Each structure stands twice: as structure tokens, then as C-alpha cells.
Short mmCIF file of C-alpha atoms and ligand atoms in Angstrom, two decimals:
data_model
loop_
_atom_site.label_atom_id
_atom_site.label_comp_id
_atom_site.label_asym_id
_atom_site.label_seq_id
_atom_site.Cartn_x
_atom_site.Cartn_y
_atom_site.Cartn_z
CA MET A 173 -6.07 -31.12 24.47
CA ASN A 174 -6.14 -32.40 28.06
CA HIS A 175 -6.15 -29.00 29.70
CA ILE A 176 -8.24 -26.26 28.17
CA THR A 177 -6.80 -22.80 28.63
CA ARG A 178 -9.28 -20.39 30.15
CA LYS A 179 -7.08 -17.31 30.57
CA LEU A 180 -4.99 -15.92 27.72
CA GLY A 181 -2.59 -13.02 28.24
CA ILE A 182 -1.86 -10.75 25.29
CA ILE A 183 1.27 -8.65 25.01
CA GLY A 184 0.07 -5.49 23.30
CA ASP A 185 -3.25 -3.74 23.81
CA GLY A 186 -4.19 -2.48 20.35
CA GLN A 187 -7.02 -3.48 18.07
CA LEU A 188 -5.52 -6.85 17.17
CA GLY A 189 -5.49 -7.87 20.83
CA ARG A 190 -9.03 -6.59 21.22
CA MET A 191 -10.25 -8.66 18.26
CA LEU A 192 -8.38 -11.71 19.58
CA ALA A 193 -10.26 -11.25 22.85
CA GLN A 194 -13.57 -10.92 20.97
CA ALA A 195 -12.87 -14.22 19.19
CA ALA A 196 -11.71 -15.94 22.39
CA ASN A 197 -14.86 -15.03 24.29
CA PRO A 198 -17.27 -17.56 22.69
CA LEU A 199 -14.69 -20.28 23.35
CA GLY A 200 -14.87 -19.47 27.05
CA ILE A 201 -11.39 -17.95 27.05
CA ILE A 202 -10.93 -14.66 28.91
CA CYS A 203 -8.12 -12.32 27.88
CA ALA A 204 -5.99 -9.73 29.62
CA ALA A 205 -3.72 -7.40 27.64
CA ILE A 206 -0.66 -5.44 28.70
CA ASN A 207 0.38 -2.14 27.17
CA PRO A 208 4.14 -2.66 26.73
CA SER A 209 4.82 1.09 26.98
CA ASP A 210 3.20 1.93 30.30
CA GLY A 211 2.71 -1.57 31.75
CA MET A 212 -1.04 -1.16 32.32
CA VAL A 213 -3.00 -4.45 32.12
CA ARG A 214 -6.59 -4.18 30.94
CA CYS A 215 -9.50 -6.33 29.89
CA PRO A 216 -9.38 -5.79 26.09
CA LEU A 217 -13.17 -6.04 25.79
CA THR A 218 -14.18 -3.54 28.45
CA GLY A 219 -11.01 -1.49 28.88
CA ARG A 220 -11.25 -2.12 32.63
CA GLU A 221 -7.88 -1.76 34.36
CA LEU A 222 -6.75 -4.98 36.03
CA GLY A 223 -3.52 -3.68 37.53
CA HIS A 224 -0.03 -2.73 36.57
CA GLY A 225 3.06 -4.60 35.38
CA VAL A 226 4.05 -8.04 34.13
CA ARG A 227 3.16 -9.71 37.46
CA THR A 228 -0.46 -8.66 36.97
CA LEU A 229 -0.49 -10.09 33.44
CA ILE A 230 1.02 -13.34 34.75
CA SER A 231 -1.58 -13.61 37.51
CA GLU A 232 -4.38 -13.08 34.95
CA SER A 233 -3.03 -15.64 32.42
CA GLU A 234 -2.36 -19.32 31.91
CA LEU A 235 -0.47 -18.73 28.70
CA LEU A 236 0.61 -15.80 26.60
CA THR A 237 0.57 -14.55 23.04
CA PHE A 238 1.41 -11.22 21.38
CA GLU A 239 -0.39 -8.98 18.93
CA SER A 240 2.65 -7.24 17.44
CA GLU A 241 6.23 -8.14 16.58
CA HIS A 242 7.29 -4.68 17.77
CA ILE A 243 6.99 -5.51 21.47
CA PRO A 244 10.16 -5.32 23.60
CA LEU A 245 12.04 -8.61 23.30
CA VAL A 246 13.19 -8.33 26.94
CA MET A 247 9.57 -8.26 28.08
CA ALA A 248 8.72 -11.34 25.98
CA GLU A 249 11.80 -13.16 27.31
CA GLN A 250 10.98 -12.26 30.91
CA LEU A 251 7.40 -13.47 30.50
CA MET A 252 8.27 -16.73 28.74
CA HIS A 253 10.21 -17.84 31.81
CA GLU A 254 6.97 -17.66 33.77
CA LEU A 255 4.37 -18.90 31.28
CA PRO A 256 4.27 -20.58 27.85
CA LEU A 257 4.46 -18.00 25.05
CA ALA A 258 3.08 -18.73 21.57
CA PRO A 259 4.30 -17.87 19.01
CA SER A 260 7.75 -18.20 20.56
CA THR A 261 10.46 -15.57 20.64
CA ARG A 262 12.03 -17.37 17.65
CA SER A 263 9.16 -16.11 15.49
CA LEU A 264 9.30 -12.72 17.17
CA VAL A 265 13.01 -12.31 16.42
CA ALA A 266 12.95 -13.76 12.89
CA MET A 267 9.88 -11.82 11.73
CA GLY A 268 10.43 -8.69 13.81
CA ASP A 269 13.38 -7.68 11.71
CA ARG A 270 13.54 -7.28 7.93
CA LEU A 271 17.08 -8.67 7.71
CA GLY A 272 16.05 -11.65 9.83
CA GLU A 273 13.22 -12.23 7.37
CA ARG A 274 15.66 -12.15 4.45
CA ALA A 275 17.79 -14.84 6.13
CA LEU A 276 14.71 -16.99 6.69
CA LEU A 277 13.52 -16.61 3.09
CA GLY A 278 17.02 -17.36 1.79
CA ARG A 279 17.12 -20.66 3.70
CA HIS A 280 14.06 -21.81 1.73
CA ASN A 281 14.88 -20.21 -1.65
CA ILE A 282 11.75 -18.08 -1.38
CA PRO A 283 12.19 -15.13 -3.77
CA CYS A 284 12.13 -11.47 -2.75
CA ALA A 285 13.40 -8.19 -4.26
CA ALA A 286 17.19 -7.78 -4.59
CA TRP A 287 18.45 -6.16 -1.37
CA ARG A 288 21.48 -4.90 0.55
CA GLU A 289 22.19 -4.19 4.19
CA CYS A 290 23.15 -0.56 4.94
CA HIS A 291 24.78 1.04 7.98
CA CYS A 292 26.18 4.26 6.52
CA ALA A 293 25.99 6.64 3.54
CA ASP A 294 28.61 4.63 1.59
CA ASP A 295 26.48 1.50 1.92
CA VAL A 296 23.47 3.42 0.56
CA ARG A 297 25.53 4.76 -2.36
CA LEU A 298 26.54 1.20 -3.21
CA ALA A 299 22.92 0.11 -2.99
CA GLU A 300 21.91 2.93 -5.35
CA GLU A 301 24.54 1.77 -7.85
CA THR A 302 23.68 -1.90 -7.68
CA LEU A 303 19.91 -1.83 -7.16
CA GLY A 304 18.95 1.29 -9.13
CA TYR A 305 15.89 3.52 -8.70
CA PRO A 306 13.40 3.81 -7.23
CA LEU A 307 15.27 2.47 -4.22
CA TYR A 308 13.37 1.58 -1.04
CA LEU A 309 15.21 2.09 2.24
CA LYS A 310 13.50 0.49 5.19
CA ARG A 311 14.40 0.40 8.86
CA SER A 312 15.22 -3.23 9.51
CA HIS A 313 13.43 -3.05 12.84
CA GLY A 314 10.37 -1.18 14.06
CA GLY A 315 8.88 0.46 10.93
CA TYR A 316 5.25 -0.15 10.01
CA ASP A 317 2.49 1.23 7.75
CA GLY A 318 5.12 2.84 5.51
CA ARG A 319 6.77 4.63 8.46
CA GLY A 320 10.54 4.31 8.84
CA GLN A 321 10.88 4.16 5.06
CA TRP A 322 12.48 6.28 2.38
CA ARG A 323 12.11 6.07 -1.38
CA LEU A 324 14.99 7.45 -3.45
CA THR A 325 14.20 8.22 -7.06
CA ALA A 326 17.50 9.74 -8.29
CA PRO A 327 21.07 10.33 -7.15
CA GLY A 328 21.43 13.26 -4.76
CA GLU A 329 21.64 14.23 -1.12
CA LEU A 330 20.47 11.50 1.23
CA PRO A 331 17.59 12.43 3.58
CA ALA A 332 18.90 13.92 6.84
CA ASP A 333 16.69 11.68 9.00
CA LEU A 334 17.98 8.59 7.19
CA LEU A 335 21.61 9.61 7.88
CA GLU A 336 20.72 10.41 11.47
CA ALA A 337 19.03 7.02 11.95
CA MET A 338 22.09 5.17 10.61
CA ALA A 339 24.39 7.32 12.79
CA HIS A 340 22.37 6.10 15.78
CA GLY A 341 22.98 2.48 14.81
CA VAL A 342 19.76 1.79 12.89
CA THR A 343 20.27 -0.92 10.27
CA ILE A 344 18.63 -0.21 6.93
CA LEU A 345 17.44 -2.70 4.35
CA ALA A 346 17.84 -1.29 0.85
CA GLU A 347 15.50 -2.93 -1.63
CA ALA A 348 15.18 -2.76 -5.41
CA HIS A 349 11.88 -1.62 -6.87
CA VAL A 350 9.49 -4.44 -7.75
CA PRO A 351 7.28 -3.61 -10.76
CA PHE A 352 4.28 -5.34 -9.27
CA VAL A 353 0.83 -5.34 -10.81
CA ARG A 354 -0.81 -5.93 -7.46
CA GLU A 355 -0.12 -6.88 -3.87
CA LEU A 356 -1.38 -10.09 -2.31
CA SER A 357 -1.08 -11.78 1.04
CA ILE A 358 -1.36 -15.28 2.36
CA LEU A 359 -2.41 -16.11 5.92
CA ALA A 360 -2.31 -19.41 7.74
CA ALA A 361 -2.50 -20.81 11.25
CA ARG A 362 -0.25 -23.52 12.63
CA GLY A 363 -1.13 -25.54 15.72
CA ARG A 364 1.10 -27.00 18.42
CA GLU A 365 1.35 -30.38 16.67
CA GLY A 366 2.23 -28.79 13.34
CA GLN A 367 -1.21 -29.00 11.74
CA MET A 368 -2.00 -26.03 9.46
CA VAL A 369 -5.02 -24.30 7.97
CA PHE A 370 -4.74 -21.81 5.11
CA TYR A 371 -6.80 -18.81 4.10
CA PRO A 372 -7.18 -17.96 0.41
CA LEU A 373 -4.82 -15.41 -1.10
CA VAL A 374 -6.24 -11.91 -0.83
CA GLU A 375 -5.59 -8.76 -2.87
CA ASN A 376 -4.43 -5.64 -1.02
CA SER A 377 -4.41 -2.01 -2.15
CA HIS A 378 -2.14 0.44 -0.34
CA HIS A 379 -2.07 4.23 -0.42
CA ASP A 380 0.79 6.20 1.15
CA GLY A 381 2.21 2.91 2.47
CA ILE A 382 -0.98 2.05 4.41
CA LEU A 383 -3.37 -0.77 3.58
CA HIS A 384 -6.72 0.68 2.49
CA VAL A 385 -8.60 -2.17 0.79
CA THR A 386 -8.52 -5.97 0.83
CA ILE A 387 -10.53 -8.10 -1.58
CA ALA A 388 -10.96 -11.70 -0.49
CA PRO A 389 -10.40 -14.07 -2.16
CA ALA A 390 -7.93 -12.38 -4.52
CA PRO A 391 -9.48 -12.41 -8.02
CA GLY A 392 -7.75 -14.80 -10.41
CA ALA A 393 -5.00 -15.84 -8.01
CA GLU A 394 -5.90 -19.53 -7.68
CA HIS A 395 -2.77 -20.53 -9.65
CA TRP A 396 -0.57 -18.95 -6.92
CA GLN A 397 -2.36 -20.52 -3.96
CA GLN A 398 -0.28 -23.69 -3.72
CA THR A 399 3.01 -21.79 -4.04
CA ALA A 400 1.93 -19.36 -1.32
CA ASN A 401 0.78 -22.22 0.91
CA ASP A 402 4.14 -23.97 0.43
CA TRP A 403 6.06 -20.82 1.34
CA ILE A 404 4.06 -20.05 4.46
CA ARG A 405 4.35 -23.67 5.54
CA ALA A 406 8.14 -23.60 5.05
CA VAL A 407 8.45 -20.42 7.14
CA ALA A 408 6.12 -21.70 9.88
CA GLU A 409 7.85 -25.07 10.12
CA ASP A 410 11.33 -23.53 10.14
CA LEU A 411 10.42 -21.52 13.26
CA ASP A 412 8.11 -24.14 14.79
CA HIS A 413 5.63 -21.27 14.74
CA VAL A 414 2.37 -21.67 16.66
CA GLY A 415 -0.45 -19.25 15.81
CA MET A 416 -1.43 -17.19 12.79
CA LEU A 417 1.18 -15.79 10.44
CA ALA A 418 1.05 -13.73 7.28
CA ILE A 419 3.19 -13.14 4.21
CA GLU A 420 2.76 -10.01 2.11
CA LEU A 421 3.52 -10.64 -1.55
CA PHE A 422 4.13 -8.78 -4.78
CA ASP A 423 2.48 -10.22 -7.90
CA THR A 424 4.38 -9.06 -10.99
CA GLY A 425 2.03 -10.87 -13.35
CA SER A 426 4.61 -13.56 -14.06
CA ALA A 427 6.20 -14.06 -10.64
CA LEU A 428 5.42 -13.90 -6.97
CA LEU A 429 7.90 -12.22 -4.59
CA VAL A 430 7.76 -11.86 -0.83
CA ASN A 431 7.60 -8.36 0.61
CA GLU A 432 7.21 -8.87 4.33
CA LEU A 433 6.33 -11.43 7.00
CA ALA A 434 4.25 -11.03 10.15
CA PRO A 435 4.13 -13.58 13.03
CA ARG A 436 0.55 -12.73 14.00
CA VAL A 437 -2.96 -11.91 12.89
CA HIS A 438 -2.81 -9.34 10.10
CA ASN A 439 -4.83 -6.40 8.84
CA SER A 440 -5.29 -8.15 5.50
CA GLY A 441 -7.08 -10.97 7.35
CA HIS A 442 -9.85 -8.84 8.89
CA TRP A 443 -12.17 -9.84 6.01
CA SER A 444 -12.32 -13.32 7.58
CA GLN A 445 -14.63 -11.96 10.31
CA ARG A 446 -17.32 -11.74 7.61
CA GLY A 447 -16.22 -13.95 4.74
CA ALA A 448 -14.96 -17.12 6.44
CA SER A 449 -16.56 -19.62 8.77
CA HIS A 450 -13.69 -19.14 11.24
CA SER A 451 -11.81 -15.86 11.43
CA GLN A 452 -8.06 -15.43 11.67
CA PHE A 453 -8.58 -14.29 15.28
CA GLU A 454 -10.39 -17.47 16.24
CA ASN A 455 -7.81 -19.71 14.60
CA HIS A 456 -4.99 -17.82 16.35
CA VAL A 457 -6.67 -18.34 19.72
CA ARG A 458 -7.29 -21.99 18.85
CA ALA A 459 -3.66 -22.53 17.80
CA VAL A 460 -2.02 -20.93 20.82
CA CYS A 461 -4.48 -22.51 23.29
CA GLY A 462 -3.99 -25.98 21.81
CA LEU A 463 -7.55 -26.32 20.49
CA PRO A 464 -8.23 -27.96 17.10
CA LEU A 465 -7.84 -25.55 14.20
CA GLN A 466 -10.89 -24.94 12.01
CA PRO A 467 -10.25 -24.91 8.24
CA PRO A 468 -11.93 -21.69 7.07
CA GLN A 469 -14.90 -22.27 4.78
CA VAL A 470 -14.95 -19.18 2.58
CA ASN A 471 -18.28 -17.79 1.42
CA GLY A 472 -18.75 -15.25 -1.36
CA ILE A 473 -16.54 -12.19 -1.77
CA THR A 474 -15.59 -9.82 1.04
CA VAL A 475 -14.21 -6.32 0.66
CA MET A 476 -12.45 -4.92 3.73
CA LEU A 477 -12.09 -1.14 3.93
CA ASN A 478 -9.80 0.35 6.55
CA VAL A 479 -11.16 3.35 8.44
CA ILE A 480 -8.15 5.64 8.69
CA GLY A 481 -7.78 8.98 10.48
CA GLU A 482 -11.45 9.88 10.82
CA GLN A 483 -14.61 8.58 12.45
CA PRO A 484 -17.33 7.74 9.91
CA VAL A 485 -20.74 9.30 10.38
CA PRO A 486 -23.29 6.84 11.87
CA ALA A 487 -25.20 6.73 8.57
CA LEU A 488 -22.12 5.18 6.93
CA ALA A 489 -20.94 3.01 9.83
CA HIS A 490 -24.42 1.51 10.23
CA ALA A 491 -25.53 1.51 6.60
CA PRO A 492 -27.34 -1.67 5.47
CA GLY A 493 -24.96 -4.58 4.97
CA VAL A 494 -21.95 -2.87 6.58
CA GLN A 495 -20.06 -4.91 9.15
CA TYR A 496 -18.42 -2.23 11.26
CA TYR A 497 -15.50 -2.54 13.67
CA TRP A 498 -14.50 0.56 15.63
CA TYR A 499 -11.32 0.28 17.70
CA CYS A 500 -12.20 3.00 20.23
CA LYS A 501 -9.00 4.93 19.49
CA ALA A 502 -8.62 8.70 19.30
CA PRO A 503 -8.75 9.89 15.66
CA ARG A 504 -5.36 10.99 14.29
CA ALA A 505 -4.17 11.41 10.71
CA ALA A 506 -2.99 8.12 9.13
CA ARG A 507 -4.08 6.12 12.21
CA LYS A 508 -6.08 2.91 11.67
CA LEU A 509 -9.25 3.48 13.69
CA GLY A 510 -11.53 0.73 12.47
CA HIS A 511 -12.57 -1.28 9.47
CA ILE A 512 -15.64 -2.15 7.46
CA ASN A 513 -16.42 -5.46 5.80
CA LEU A 514 -18.78 -5.57 2.84
CA HIS A 515 -19.97 -8.90 1.55
CA GLY A 516 -21.50 -10.04 -1.71
CA HIS A 517 -21.70 -12.82 -4.25
CA ASP A 518 -20.47 -10.84 -7.23
CA TYR A 519 -18.31 -7.77 -7.87
CA ALA A 520 -21.21 -5.72 -9.25
CA SER A 521 -23.20 -5.96 -6.02
CA LEU A 522 -20.11 -5.00 -4.01
CA LEU A 523 -19.53 -2.05 -6.32
CA ALA A 524 -23.11 -0.92 -5.69
CA GLN A 525 -22.49 -1.10 -1.92
CA VAL A 526 -19.29 0.96 -2.26
CA GLU A 527 -21.04 3.56 -4.42
CA ALA A 528 -23.85 3.87 -1.87
CA LEU A 529 -21.34 4.73 0.87
CA LYS A 530 -19.43 7.37 -1.12
CA PRO A 531 -21.76 10.36 -0.45
CA LEU A 532 -21.46 9.71 3.30
CA ALA A 533 -17.65 9.48 3.49
CA GLY A 534 -15.14 11.98 4.87
CA PRO A 535 -11.87 12.72 3.01
CA THR A 536 -9.86 9.58 3.86
CA LEU A 537 -12.73 7.14 3.46
CA THR A 538 -13.46 8.83 0.14
CA THR A 539 -9.95 7.80 -0.99
CA THR A 540 -10.47 4.28 0.34
CA LEU A 541 -13.86 3.93 -1.36
CA ALA A 542 -12.42 5.31 -4.60
CA ILE A 543 -9.67 2.66 -4.56
CA ALA A 544 -12.24 -0.08 -3.89
CA GLY A 545 -14.65 1.33 -6.48
CA GLN A 546 -12.00 1.48 -9.19
CA ARG A 547 -10.94 -2.10 -8.68
CA LEU A 548 -14.50 -3.41 -8.43
CA THR A 549 -15.43 -1.55 -11.61
CA THR A 550 -12.63 -3.36 -13.47
CA LEU A 551 -13.59 -6.69 -11.94
CA SER A 552 -17.30 -6.38 -12.68
CA ARG A 553 -16.79 -5.68 -16.39
P1 AMP B 20 6.21 -2.32 3.45
O1 AMP B 20 6.16 -1.56 4.73
O2 AMP B 20 7.51 -2.96 3.19
O3 AMP B 20 5.06 -3.28 3.33
O4 AMP B 20 5.99 -1.24 2.28
C1 AMP B 20 4.81 -0.47 2.19
C2 AMP B 20 4.36 -0.39 0.74
O5 AMP B 20 5.35 0.26 -0.08
C3 AMP B 20 4.18 -1.76 0.09
O6 AMP B 20 2.93 -2.28 0.40
C4 AMP B 20 4.34 -1.40 -1.38
O7 AMP B 20 3.15 -0.81 -1.88
C5 AMP B 20 5.44 -0.36 -1.37
N1 AMP B 20 6.76 -1.01 -1.52
C6 AMP B 20 7.56 -1.43 -0.53
N2 AMP B 20 8.68 -2.02 -1.02
C7 AMP B 20 8.58 -1.98 -2.36
C8 AMP B 20 9.41 -2.44 -3.44
N3 AMP B 20 10.59 -3.04 -3.21
N4 AMP B 20 8.98 -2.24 -4.71
C9 AMP B 20 7.80 -1.62 -4.96
N5 AMP B 20 6.97 -1.16 -3.98
C10 AMP B 20 7.34 -1.33 -2.70
#
């Protein structure tokens, strides 16, 4: 910790980069973020344009990180020749591709759903025969929030866009259905010297492939915590990963299986802005900048609600007790626009907070609040 980084460059200029910059600010670290599509470099906090192209990002940075595994690898490789990049492109490659993830998990005997690699219709037919239905077909590279995915429920014609994707060289991961009772995730940060801090397992509820609700810590998941910690440590150490990482998990009631890995801060970790002494964003900044990691002290229960597709009315966004994050993005169906953290010391008080918001919600938030309300009702019995 001889030299303290003061300028951190972020590849990607979405909400994750913005929240990294918010967490970096109190540490005296100023961020610049590049939009990989148009090359514009901006201050993530103010949106002020700093210039254009990778040279601008380099001149504004002492080291670099990324907010998404879907950034162009060539850009990351070009930049890492100029400045240190953390996590490294090893993490980017291994966790930016579903088949790469399967190889990584296999090396450590970490269980996941039965799967097959598909390049053509015959491969998919074979997967249908061997893996059964429902069958999940996922683009190996580039899909997110349920996009780039197909779910086959019976033999029949294959979707035209799936055939077209494979004809254009897209590799597909075919995956057997997992009869999960709930979805969990584990998040951890790893520093440059290999030290790690772990967040508690959290419970995630998806709708149409998009995360809607996280409850942190996951109720009754303490018995899985050590297993999840061991798995995330094995993955992080294998790649010499530096920064936050996340593993999405299926809990079948009797077993834990990995769904997906992410080499970065994760939507299911946003609760830590309210419910932990040190958020995932702060520990990512600390890890990549070589500062000591801070083990998160978790207080109470936090419910994170994603704000998807619509802007909440001010009465909801600023209701008592609501911690509101708005990403300043244009509303669009199925787009993550912000999130809300609610905090309490028991499920009943959280349920009361959710119920109070319901009359103020638009259509999508109504769905999100219904999902949260249902789960909290069960938990508070
Ligand atoms: P993914 O993009 O892989 O995280 O998938 C989005 C959502 O689809 C997951 O969060 C699950 O709810 C569901 N899903 C994906 N794969 C499977 C599977 N193999 N079995 C059951 N549900 C799945």
C-alpha cells in the first residue's frame, strides 16, 4: 500500500460504474468511465464529458477496472498494455463466457446443471434427448437478464432466431432444468495479496429472467455459507482474481448448484449499500486499488427491489425509510433503471414497508412488490 491510487478508470459507463464511482469518492479516488460502444469518456458522477477514446481514459487513470464482462476483449487487452487492469483479462475471459465458466467449475468439482455445447440443430436435438425438458438454451457469450435465451418445453420446430444465431457461429450452452426451490447468490472480494472478504448468501427472486427482489441475508441459508465461500474462493484463486465477484446459485432444498458467475459487482449485492458496513462497491474499489479490504458487518435484514422499466412517482421513491438509487437512464421496458433498499430488523416490519408502497407503484413495481410481499408474508408467519 505504498502508492495510493487517486484516479481509477472504469471500462463501461452504466449504473455499476456509477455506483463504483460513488463508493470511490469518500476514499479520495476519482473515476472516469468509458462507454465501450461510442468511446466517450465521462465523469460517472456528473456525466461531464472528459474527451473521446482510450487515450483520454488512460490520461485520466492510474489503473483500470471494468463494470461488465461484456466489454470488448480487444479494448481490455489494448488498455492493459498501458495501465494495470483489475480484475485481469483472465477473469474477463473465463467468466464472460458460459462454456468458459463450465470449464472453470469442472476443474474444482463445483456442481452445476447437466449441460451440452451446441453449434447446430443436430447438437440441440441431442441435447433434447439427453437432457430432457424444459431445456434451457443460452448464448455462451453476451446474453444477460434472460436475453439470448430460449426455453424448449417439448419436441418440435426449433426457434428461427436460435437457428440463425447458430448459423452465424454463436455457441449455445444447452442446460437441463434444475428444480430449484429458490435462487441464491454469494459475493466476495479478493485483494491483490489474495486476502478475501465474504458477504452473506442472499436470496434472489427473478421474473421473466430479470432479478426483481433480493433478501439479504438469505433466510435459513447459514448451512450453505461455508460451501459457497469455498466455491467462490476456489474460483477467485484459480484466476488470481482481484476485485468483487459473484456466483449465482440454485438451491434445490437438498443441494446447491451453480448457475452463473460474474467477475464484478453484481445486482444481487446492491443491498450492501444499506445493510452492510462496507458495500460491494467500496470493497471492489479497495481491492483493485490495493487498499485493505473491509469485512462487511451485516446489520438487520435488507430487501432490495429493482426499479424496472418505469420511473416511480416521488411519493414512492422518497417514502419514509426508502433508500432510493436512480440511474438517470431513459425508461424502457425491461430496463433496470434504479433500485430501492428497505431495511428492518424483522420480516413483519419489512412486509409493512412493502405494503405501504404498493398503492403508489406503477405496473412493473407492482409485480416486484408483489413478489417481495409474498415472500415476506411466508417468512413473517
Ligand atoms: P441466467 O441468465 O442463466 O441467470 O437465467 C435467468 C433465469 O432463468 C435464472 O435466474 C433462473 O430463474 C432461470 N433458469 C436459468 N437456467 C435454468 C435452469 N437450468 N433450470 C431452471 N431455471 C433456470
